[in-house]
Every structure is written in C-alpha cells, then in structure tokens.
Amino acid sequence: MKPLRILFVASEADPFVKVGGLGDVAGSLPYALQALGADLDVRLVIPFHASTRTEGLTLVRETVFTLLRDGREVPAQVFYTDVKGLPVYLISGAPVTGSLKVYDPNPLADGEKYTFFSLAALEMARRLDWRPDIVHANDWHTAAAIYQVRRMQHDPFWKGVKTVFSVHNLGYMGPEAENALVSYGLPPIHEPLLPEWACRQPMGQALWAADEIVAVSPSYAEEIQTPEYGYGLEKYLQAQRAKVTGIVNGIDYSLWDPARDKALEATFDSTSLAERAKNKANLQAQFALTEMPEAPLLAMITRFDFQKGVDIALNSLRMVTDLSWQLILLGTGNAALEDAARKLEADFPHRIASVIRFDARLSRQIYGSSDILLMPSRYEPCGLAQMIAMRYGSVPLARATGGLRDTIADSRTGVLVTDA
Ligand code: GLC
C-alpha cells in the first residue's frame, strides 16, 4: 500500500529553532505520527531562520525555484536534512533571511516572510514531485498554505489534497499579512459568516479553507466557540463545529526524562523523589535564596505576557506575606512585566529570584527542583509546562482553562477538572 503522505508545515521546530510551545510540538508530533506505522510518510518543513541551529547536521541543497510577488520573481532555496529518521526541509529566501527574529518585531516583515514560506513549502512539494495526501499547517504563520491548497483544487497536483489546520493560539491572526497575501496572489475570501476583516487575514482564510480544524486541547476547542476566547470568530467556529476537534498536545518523554536529564545535579524518578532535595538546595544556593527545605519553592517558567497571567502571580504573591515560600521566575517578554518581576525580587530579596532570560538548561533544573509550578494563565490553548512539571515531580497550580483543565487532575478528587 502507498504510504499516507503528510507535509507538516510550521514556523518553528525544535531542535532547529524554538521560541515557544509550537516549536516543541512541531519538533515532536511528526515523530509521534511516524511511530504510528510504516504506512505514514511524514515530512517537516520550516523556514531557514537566521537563528536555526544546524550543528552536526548535513544539509543538502535540494532545489531552487522562484515565487511570483506582484509580477516579480522571488527566489527560494530548499535545503534537506534528516533528523533521527525524519525528513526535514528548510526554506530560505530574501523574506526569511531579511528578518533576524523568528517572530519579527515588525509585523509587516513577518507577513511577508510567512506568506512567502507557506507558498514556497507547497511549491517545494511540487518541485520534488512529492504529492502530500495531507498538508498540516499550524497557526496564522503557515495558514496561507491551507488557503492555497484549496485555491489550487483545479490543479491536478493539488486536486484532492486534504488540509488540517492546528490552532495553537487563536489570538494571533496575522492582520499585518494582508498586503503580502494579495501580493503573492491570495485575494480576500468571500464568506458572509466570517467578519469582513477576517476574510482578509491568514487565520480567517485557513479556518474557512481547512478540511479539519484542530484546537490543541478539547477544552480550547470549546472555548474558541465562545465570545470570551473567540476573538470575534466564535460564531463562525460554532457554525463550523462539525470540522472542529480538540486534541491535546503531549510531550516527548524521552526528551523530558528526570532519570536521564544531564542538566540536573541529581537525577531521579518516581521511586527516588528524595533526590530532588539536592537539586532544590543547589538552586537555592545558585540564586542566593535562603536555604529552607521546608519552604515551598514556587516556580514560573514562561513567556512574560498578558496571556500567561504573570502580573496576576506577581501581584498576588505580594499579599502572601504570612507564609514562607520562595519563588524563581524564568522567562522574557513584555518589558513592563520584566520590570515588575525585577521589582518584586528587589522588594523580597532571598525569597525571589527573577531570571530574565531564555535558558533551556536552567528551566530543566527548575522543573527538577521546584515544589509547585504556577500557571495562572488567562487562557491557555494547551500548555506544555504543566506536563513537564508533572513529569519532573513539581505540582502544577493552574487556572482551570484550556489545556490546563484537560491535563491537570484535581488533587482532592484525582480526576480531571473536566470530568468532575
Ligand atoms: C501556544 C499556546 C500554548 C500551547 C502551544 C503549543 O504557545 O499558547 O498553550 O501549548 O501553543 O500548542
């Protein structure tokens, strides 16, 4: 039997480049799909960002072609590599290399880059004569690939190709990509059920064009159909509910394994949890927190933004002065929130360490030593930190929203909040 071919299109993927949870998912889901059986041929395609890590990999230049933008040719180069048996393509070209960050501070640059990349990913498949059965794109950045497959249904190569669109975060819709889409030949759609503005944006177009929409948790699939989480698209998503599914993300237990994690001073598993105390003492010493074994060490490992509720935690902790707790905060993002974190540390020295940077190694040490992981997210499509925390023996304390609701069991009843 001919294997089912899946082209997985994403803006980031671990270990090449990772900014957030999407990078973890795009770096592990293709393997999980592959593991389902030999009758699946999964390939990953990502942009060749300036920050892509390629040490130890052999890159082969696979093909070159041009895309048309307002009648002008824009060259694209495709590189190929194989990572632990997964074929991976990296696409380069001026719109990608011209942008220093994966998510550019200039949204127009992102609009240009991701429209180019999404269309180049499809053109690549044609050049390689590798016709996918399913194109699986993720979030607004790669949404144009979904819309384009639908537009190309008259083309023998694309005819009958199905699309899956995963929504990791509906809040980001790519409004600044409008002009780029038109320049690369993707006109606004006409769909009376969608708000007019959404007909011009990649997110709206992909929701309309996709054969299947997958939200990254069952609760989020429901939430995006409500005014609170739907960002104006809830009515449309309600009307489309037959094609909306929620599938919870997972983490790769071989990559997140406290029994083998080299970042940890003391490795452990569920039978040797006492070892964690060494990690905790080590972290307290490293960050000049008073060594108090009995005081719970709280942790937050997060992007500093409104979604994540960092402000809620910072403000609340100020009020909890009668209990002995300590906190270590790791992350970067919104400048005002970073300042608030620094201020809290200054006000509560030896109790709070605010580490304002991206540090993958330290994050592992925090998971492997903290007692409680705080996730007061205002909304959380899925969330991965709570899963890692549970794997590393840190108890997640979270707001019952989205994927947090679907993955954290209530300690009093032992059942998921949704089952209660
Ligand atoms: C986004 C969401 C997060 C989710 C991740 C991976 O970052 O905000 O909740 O876990 O995507 O799907």
Coordinates of C-alpha atoms and ligand atoms in Angstrom, one line a residue:
M1 CA 0.0 0.0 0.0
K2 CA 1.2 3.5 -0.8
P3 CA 2.0 5.3 2.5
L4 CA -0.1 8.3 3.5
R5 CA 2.0 11.4 3.0
I6 CA 1.8 14.2 5.5
L7 CA 3.5 17.5 4.9
F8 CA 3.9 19.2 8.3
V9 CA 4.4 23.0 7.9
A10 CA 5.4 25.1 10.8
S11 CA 7.1 28.4 11.7
E12 CA 9.5 26.8 14.2
A13 CA 10.5 23.3 15.3
D14 CA 12.8 22.0 18.0
P15 CA 15.8 21.4 17.8
F16 CA 16.3 23.7 14.8
V17 CA 14.7 26.8 16.3
K18 CA 12.3 27.1 19.2
V19 CA 10.6 30.2 20.6
G20 CA 7.5 28.6 22.3
G21 CA 5.3 25.6 22.7
L22 CA 4.7 25.4 18.9
G23 CA 8.4 24.6 18.5
D24 CA 8.1 21.7 20.9
V25 CA 5.0 20.3 19.2
A26 CA 6.4 20.7 15.7
G27 CA 9.6 19.1 16.9
S28 CA 7.9 16.0 18.3
L29 CA 4.5 15.5 16.8
P30 CA 5.9 14.4 13.4
Y31 CA 7.8 11.6 15.2
A32 CA 4.8 10.6 17.1
L33 CA 2.9 10.3 13.8
Q34 CA 5.7 8.4 12.2
A35 CA 5.7 6.0 15.1
L36 CA 2.1 5.1 14.3
G37 CA 3.2 2.9 11.5
A38 CA 5.2 2.3 8.4
D39 CA 2.3 3.4 6.2
L40 CA 2.9 7.0 7.1
D41 CA 5.4 9.2 5.3
V42 CA 5.7 12.4 7.4
R43 CA 7.9 15.3 6.4
L44 CA 8.5 18.6 8.2
V45 CA 9.1 21.9 6.5
I46 CA 10.2 25.1 8.4
P47 CA 11.8 28.4 7.4
F48 CA 15.6 28.6 7.5
H49 CA 15.7 31.3 10.1
A50 CA 18.9 33.2 10.8
S51 CA 18.9 31.6 14.3
T52 CA 18.5 28.0 13.1
R53 CA 20.8 25.5 14.8
T54 CA 22.3 23.1 12.3
E55 CA 25.5 21.9 14.1
G56 CA 26.1 18.3 13.4
L57 CA 23.6 18.1 10.6
T58 CA 24.4 17.5 6.9
L59 CA 22.4 19.9 4.8
V60 CA 21.9 19.2 1.1
R61 CA 20.6 21.9 -1.3
E62 CA 17.6 20.1 -2.7
T63 CA 16.1 22.6 -5.2
V64 CA 15.7 26.2 -6.1
F65 CA 12.7 28.0 -7.7
T66 CA 11.0 31.3 -7.7
L67 CA 7.6 32.6 -6.4
L68 CA 5.8 35.5 -8.0
R69 CA 5.2 38.6 -6.0
D70 CA 3.4 41.4 -7.8
G71 CA 4.8 40.0 -11.1
R72 CA 8.4 39.9 -9.8
E73 CA 10.3 36.7 -9.1
V74 CA 11.4 36.0 -5.5
P75 CA 14.0 33.1 -5.4
A76 CA 13.6 30.3 -2.8
Q77 CA 16.2 27.7 -1.9
V78 CA 15.3 24.4 -0.2
F79 CA 17.7 22.5 2.0
Y80 CA 17.2 19.0 3.1
T81 CA 18.3 17.1 6.2
D82 CA 17.3 14.0 8.1
V83 CA 17.0 14.1 11.9
K84 CA 16.6 10.7 13.5
G85 CA 14.8 9.4 10.5
L86 CA 12.5 12.4 9.9
P87 CA 13.0 14.2 6.6
V88 CA 13.2 17.9 7.2
Y89 CA 13.2 20.7 4.6
L90 CA 14.4 24.2 5.4
I91 CA 13.3 27.0 3.1
S92 CA 15.4 30.1 2.6
G93 CA 15.0 33.2 0.5
A94 CA 15.2 37.0 1.0
P95 CA 11.9 37.3 3.0
V96 CA 13.3 34.8 5.5
T97 CA 16.9 35.8 5.7
G98 CA 16.0 39.5 5.8
S99 CA 14.4 39.1 9.2
L100 CA 16.6 38.5 12.2
K101 CA 14.0 37.1 14.5
V102 CA 11.7 34.1 14.1
Y103 CA 8.8 36.5 15.0
D104 CA 9.9 39.8 13.8
P105 CA 9.1 42.9 15.9
N106 CA 8.0 44.4 12.6
P107 CA 4.7 42.6 11.8
L108 CA 4.9 43.6 8.1
A109 CA 8.2 41.7 7.8
D110 CA 6.5 38.6 9.4
G111 CA 3.6 38.9 7.0
E112 CA 6.0 38.9 4.1
K113 CA 8.2 36.1 5.4
Y114 CA 5.4 33.7 6.3
T115 CA 3.4 34.2 3.2
F116 CA 6.5 33.5 1.2
F117 CA 7.4 30.5 3.3
S118 CA 3.9 29.0 3.2
L119 CA 3.6 29.2 -0.5
A120 CA 7.2 28.0 -1.0
A121 CA 6.5 24.9 1.2
L122 CA 3.8 23.9 -1.3
E123 CA 5.8 24.7 -4.4
M124 CA 8.7 22.7 -3.0
A125 CA 6.4 19.6 -2.8
R126 CA 5.5 20.0 -6.4
R127 CA 9.2 20.5 -7.5
L128 CA 10.1 17.4 -5.6
D129 CA 7.1 15.6 -7.2
W130 CA 6.2 14.5 -3.7
R131 CA 2.4 14.9 -3.6
P132 CA 1.1 15.0 0.0
D133 CA -2.2 13.5 0.9
I134 CA -2.5 15.9 3.8
V135 CA -1.0 19.3 4.4
H136 CA -0.9 20.1 8.1
A137 CA -0.3 23.7 8.9
N138 CA -0.1 25.5 12.3
D139 CA -1.3 28.9 13.4
W140 CA -1.5 32.0 11.2
H141 CA 2.1 31.9 10.1
T142 CA 1.5 28.9 7.9
A143 CA -2.2 29.4 7.3
A144 CA -1.6 30.6 3.7
A145 CA -0.6 27.0 2.8
I146 CA -4.1 25.8 3.7
Y147 CA -5.8 28.5 1.7
Q148 CA -3.6 27.9 -1.3
V149 CA -4.3 24.2 -1.4
R150 CA -7.9 25.0 -1.5
R151 CA -7.4 27.5 -4.3
M152 CA -5.4 25.0 -6.3
Q153 CA -8.0 22.3 -6.4
H154 CA -8.3 22.7 -10.2
D155 CA -4.6 21.8 -10.5
P156 CA -4.0 18.0 -11.0
F157 CA -1.1 18.0 -8.5
W158 CA -3.2 19.5 -5.6
K159 CA -6.6 18.1 -6.5
G160 CA -7.9 16.0 -3.6
V161 CA -5.1 17.0 -1.2
K162 CA -6.7 17.5 2.2
T163 CA -5.8 20.0 4.9
V164 CA -5.5 20.1 8.6
F165 CA -5.1 23.4 10.4
S166 CA -4.0 23.3 14.0
V167 CA -4.9 26.3 16.2
H168 CA -2.3 26.8 18.9
N169 CA -3.3 30.3 19.6
L170 CA -6.4 32.0 18.0
G171 CA -5.4 35.4 19.5
Y172 CA -2.8 35.9 16.8
M173 CA -4.3 36.1 13.4
G174 CA -1.7 37.8 11.2
P175 CA -3.5 41.0 10.3
E176 CA -0.3 42.6 9.0
A177 CA 0.0 39.9 6.4
E178 CA -3.0 41.2 4.4
N179 CA -0.9 43.0 1.7
A180 CA 1.6 40.3 1.4
L181 CA -1.1 37.7 0.8
V182 CA -2.5 39.8 -2.1
S183 CA 1.0 40.4 -3.5
Y184 CA 1.6 36.7 -3.6
G185 CA -1.7 36.1 -5.4
L186 CA -4.0 35.2 -2.4
P187 CA -7.1 37.5 -2.6
P188 CA -9.5 38.0 0.3
I189 CA -12.2 35.4 0.6
H190 CA -15.9 36.0 0.5
E191 CA -17.7 34.3 3.4
P192 CA -20.7 36.0 4.8
L193 CA -20.5 34.1 8.0
L194 CA -17.0 35.4 8.8
P195 CA -16.4 39.1 9.8
E196 CA -15.2 41.0 6.8
W197 CA -11.8 41.8 8.4
A198 CA -11.1 38.1 9.0
C199 CA -11.7 37.4 5.3
R200 CA -8.5 39.3 4.6
Q201 CA -6.3 37.7 7.2
P202 CA -4.5 34.3 7.2
M203 CA -6.2 32.9 10.2
G204 CA -9.7 33.6 8.9
Q205 CA -8.8 32.2 5.5
A206 CA -7.4 29.0 6.8
L207 CA -10.3 28.4 9.1
W208 CA -12.5 28.8 6.1
A209 CA -10.4 26.7 3.7
A210 CA -9.3 23.8 6.0
D211 CA -10.9 20.4 5.8
E212 CA -10.3 19.9 9.5
I213 CA -9.5 22.4 12.3
V214 CA -7.7 21.0 15.4
A215 CA -7.5 23.0 18.5
V216 CA -4.7 21.9 20.8
S217 CA -6.9 20.7 23.6
P218 CA -10.6 19.6 23.8
S219 CA -11.4 22.5 26.2
Y220 CA -9.8 25.0 23.9
A221 CA -11.9 23.6 21.0
E222 CA -15.0 24.6 23.0
E223 CA -13.6 27.9 24.3
I224 CA -12.9 29.3 20.9
Q225 CA -16.5 29.0 20.1
T226 CA -17.4 31.5 22.9
P227 CA -17.1 35.3 22.9
E228 CA -14.5 35.3 25.7
Y229 CA -12.0 33.3 23.7
G230 CA -13.2 33.5 20.1
Y231 CA -11.8 37.0 19.3
G232 CA -14.8 37.7 17.1
L233 CA -14.6 34.3 15.2
E234 CA -16.7 32.4 17.7
K235 CA -19.9 32.5 15.6
Y236 CA -18.1 31.2 12.6
L237 CA -16.4 28.5 14.6
Q238 CA -19.8 27.5 16.0
A239 CA -21.2 27.2 12.5
Q240 CA -18.2 25.1 11.5
R241 CA -18.2 22.9 14.7
A242 CA -18.5 19.7 12.7
K243 CA -14.9 20.2 11.5
V244 CA -13.5 21.5 14.8
T245 CA -11.8 18.9 17.0
G246 CA -9.7 19.3 20.2
I247 CA -6.6 17.0 20.5
V248 CA -4.4 17.6 23.5
N249 CA -0.7 18.0 22.8
G250 CA 1.8 15.8 24.5
I251 CA 5.5 15.9 25.4
D252 CA 8.2 13.5 24.3
Y253 CA 9.0 11.5 27.5
S254 CA 12.4 10.6 26.1
L255 CA 13.4 14.3 25.8
W256 CA 11.9 15.1 29.2
D257 CA 13.2 12.4 31.5
P258 CA 14.4 13.4 35.0
A259 CA 16.1 10.0 35.3
R260 CA 18.5 10.9 32.5
D261 CA 18.4 14.7 32.3
K262 CA 22.0 15.9 32.1
A263 CA 21.0 19.4 33.3
L264 CA 20.1 18.0 36.7
E265 CA 22.6 17.8 39.5
A266 CA 20.8 14.8 40.9
T267 CA 18.7 12.7 38.5
F268 CA 15.7 10.8 39.9
D269 CA 12.5 9.0 39.0
S270 CA 9.2 8.4 40.8
T271 CA 10.9 5.9 43.2
S272 CA 13.7 8.3 44.2
L273 CA 11.9 11.6 44.7
A274 CA 14.0 12.4 47.7
E275 CA 16.9 13.2 45.3
R276 CA 15.1 16.3 44.3
A277 CA 16.1 17.9 47.6
K278 CA 19.7 18.1 46.3
N279 CA 18.5 20.0 43.3
K280 CA 16.5 22.3 45.4
A281 CA 19.4 23.2 47.7
N282 CA 21.6 23.6 44.7
L283 CA 19.2 26.1 43.0
Q284 CA 18.7 28.0 46.3
A285 CA 22.4 28.4 46.6
Q286 CA 22.8 29.4 42.9
F287 CA 20.3 32.2 43.3
A288 CA 21.1 33.3 46.8
L289 CA 17.8 32.2 48.1
T290 CA 17.8 31.3 51.8
E291 CA 18.2 27.5 52.1
M292 CA 14.9 26.5 53.7
P293 CA 14.0 22.9 52.8
E294 CA 10.5 23.2 54.4
A295 CA 9.5 26.3 52.4
P296 CA 7.8 25.5 49.2
L297 CA 9.8 26.7 46.2
L298 CA 7.4 28.1 43.7
A299 CA 8.4 28.4 40.0
M300 CA 7.2 30.1 36.9
I301 CA 8.8 29.3 33.6
T302 CA 7.0 31.3 31.0
R303 CA 6.9 34.0 28.3
F304 CA 6.1 37.2 30.1
D305 CA 2.9 38.2 28.5
F306 CA -0.7 39.0 29.3
Q307 CA -1.9 35.6 28.3
K308 CA 0.3 33.9 30.9
G309 CA -1.0 35.9 33.9
V310 CA 2.5 36.8 35.1
D311 CA 1.0 40.0 36.6
I312 CA -1.6 38.0 38.5
A313 CA 1.0 35.9 40.2
L314 CA 3.3 38.9 40.9
N315 CA 0.5 40.9 42.4
S316 CA -0.9 38.1 44.5
L317 CA 2.4 37.0 45.9
R318 CA 2.9 40.4 47.3
M319 CA -0.1 39.8 49.5
V320 CA 1.0 36.4 50.8
T321 CA 3.5 37.6 53.4
D322 CA 2.5 35.4 56.3
L323 CA 3.7 32.1 54.7
S324 CA 7.2 31.1 54.0
W325 CA 7.5 30.5 50.3
Q326 CA 10.2 31.2 47.7
L327 CA 9.8 31.9 44.0
I328 CA 12.0 31.5 41.0
L329 CA 10.8 33.1 37.8
L330 CA 12.4 32.4 34.5
G331 CA 11.5 34.0 31.2
T332 CA 11.5 37.0 29.0
G333 CA 8.9 39.1 27.1
N334 CA 6.9 42.2 27.9
A335 CA 9.2 44.9 29.3
A336 CA 6.8 46.2 31.9
L337 CA 6.3 42.6 33.3
E338 CA 10.1 42.1 33.3
D339 CA 10.4 45.2 35.4
A340 CA 7.7 44.1 37.7
A341 CA 9.5 40.8 38.2
R342 CA 12.8 42.6 39.0
K343 CA 11.0 45.0 41.4
L344 CA 9.5 42.0 43.2
E345 CA 12.9 40.5 43.6
A346 CA 14.3 43.8 44.9
D347 CA 11.4 44.0 47.5
F348 CA 11.8 40.4 48.6
P349 CA 15.5 39.5 48.3
H350 CA 16.4 35.9 49.3
R351 CA 12.8 34.9 48.7
I352 CA 12.5 35.7 45.0
A353 CA 14.9 35.2 42.1
S354 CA 13.8 36.8 38.8
V355 CA 15.9 35.4 35.9
I356 CA 15.0 37.4 32.9
R357 CA 16.4 35.3 30.0
F358 CA 15.8 32.3 27.9
D359 CA 17.7 29.4 29.4
A360 CA 16.7 25.9 28.5
R361 CA 19.2 24.3 30.9
L362 CA 18.0 26.3 33.9
S363 CA 14.4 25.6 33.0
R364 CA 15.1 21.8 33.4
Q365 CA 16.8 22.5 36.8
I366 CA 13.8 24.4 37.9
Y367 CA 11.4 21.7 36.9
G368 CA 13.6 19.2 38.7
S369 CA 13.8 21.1 42.0
S370 CA 10.7 23.3 42.5
D371 CA 7.8 22.1 44.6
I372 CA 5.0 24.0 42.8
L373 CA 4.8 25.3 39.2
L374 CA 2.5 28.3 38.9
M375 CA 0.4 28.7 35.7
P376 CA -2.2 31.4 36.3
S377 CA -2.9 31.8 32.5
R378 CA -5.8 33.9 31.4
Y379 CA -6.1 31.5 28.6
E380 CA -4.0 28.5 27.6
P381 CA -4.8 26.6 24.4
C382 CA -2.8 23.7 25.7
G383 CA 0.3 24.5 27.8
L384 CA 3.3 22.2 28.0
A385 CA 5.0 23.4 31.2
Q386 CA 2.4 21.7 33.4
M387 CA 3.1 18.4 31.7
I388 CA 6.8 18.8 32.1
A389 CA 6.3 19.8 35.7
M390 CA 4.3 16.7 36.4
R391 CA 7.0 14.5 34.7
Y392 CA 9.6 16.2 37.0
G393 CA 7.7 16.0 40.2
S394 CA 6.6 19.6 40.6
V395 CA 3.0 20.1 41.3
P396 CA 1.2 22.4 38.8
L397 CA -1.1 25.0 40.3
A398 CA -3.1 26.5 37.5
R399 CA -6.2 28.3 36.4
A400 CA -8.8 25.8 35.0
T401 CA -8.7 27.0 31.4
G402 CA -8.0 25.3 28.0
G403 CA -5.4 22.5 28.1
L404 CA -4.6 23.1 31.8
R405 CA -8.1 22.0 32.6
D406 CA -7.7 18.9 30.4
T407 CA -4.3 17.7 31.7
I408 CA -4.2 18.5 35.4
A409 CA -6.1 16.3 37.8
D410 CA -7.6 17.8 40.9
S411 CA -5.5 16.5 43.9
R412 CA -8.5 16.3 46.1
T413 CA -10.5 14.0 43.8
G414 CA -7.9 12.6 41.5
V415 CA -10.0 13.4 38.4
L416 CA -9.5 15.8 35.7
V417 CA -11.4 19.1 36.3
T418 CA -13.4 18.4 33.1
D419 CA -14.5 15.0 34.4
A420 CA -15.7 16.4 37.7
Ligands
GLC1 C1 0.8 28.1 22.0 C2 -0.2 28.1 23.2 C3 0.1 27.0 24.2 C4 0.3 25.7 23.5 C5 1.4 25.8 22.4 C6 1.6 24.5 21.7 O1 2.0 28.5 22.5 O2 -0.2 29.4 23.8 O3 -1.0 26.9 25.1 O4 0.7 24.7 24.5 O5 1.0 26.8 21.5 O6 0.4 24.1 21.1

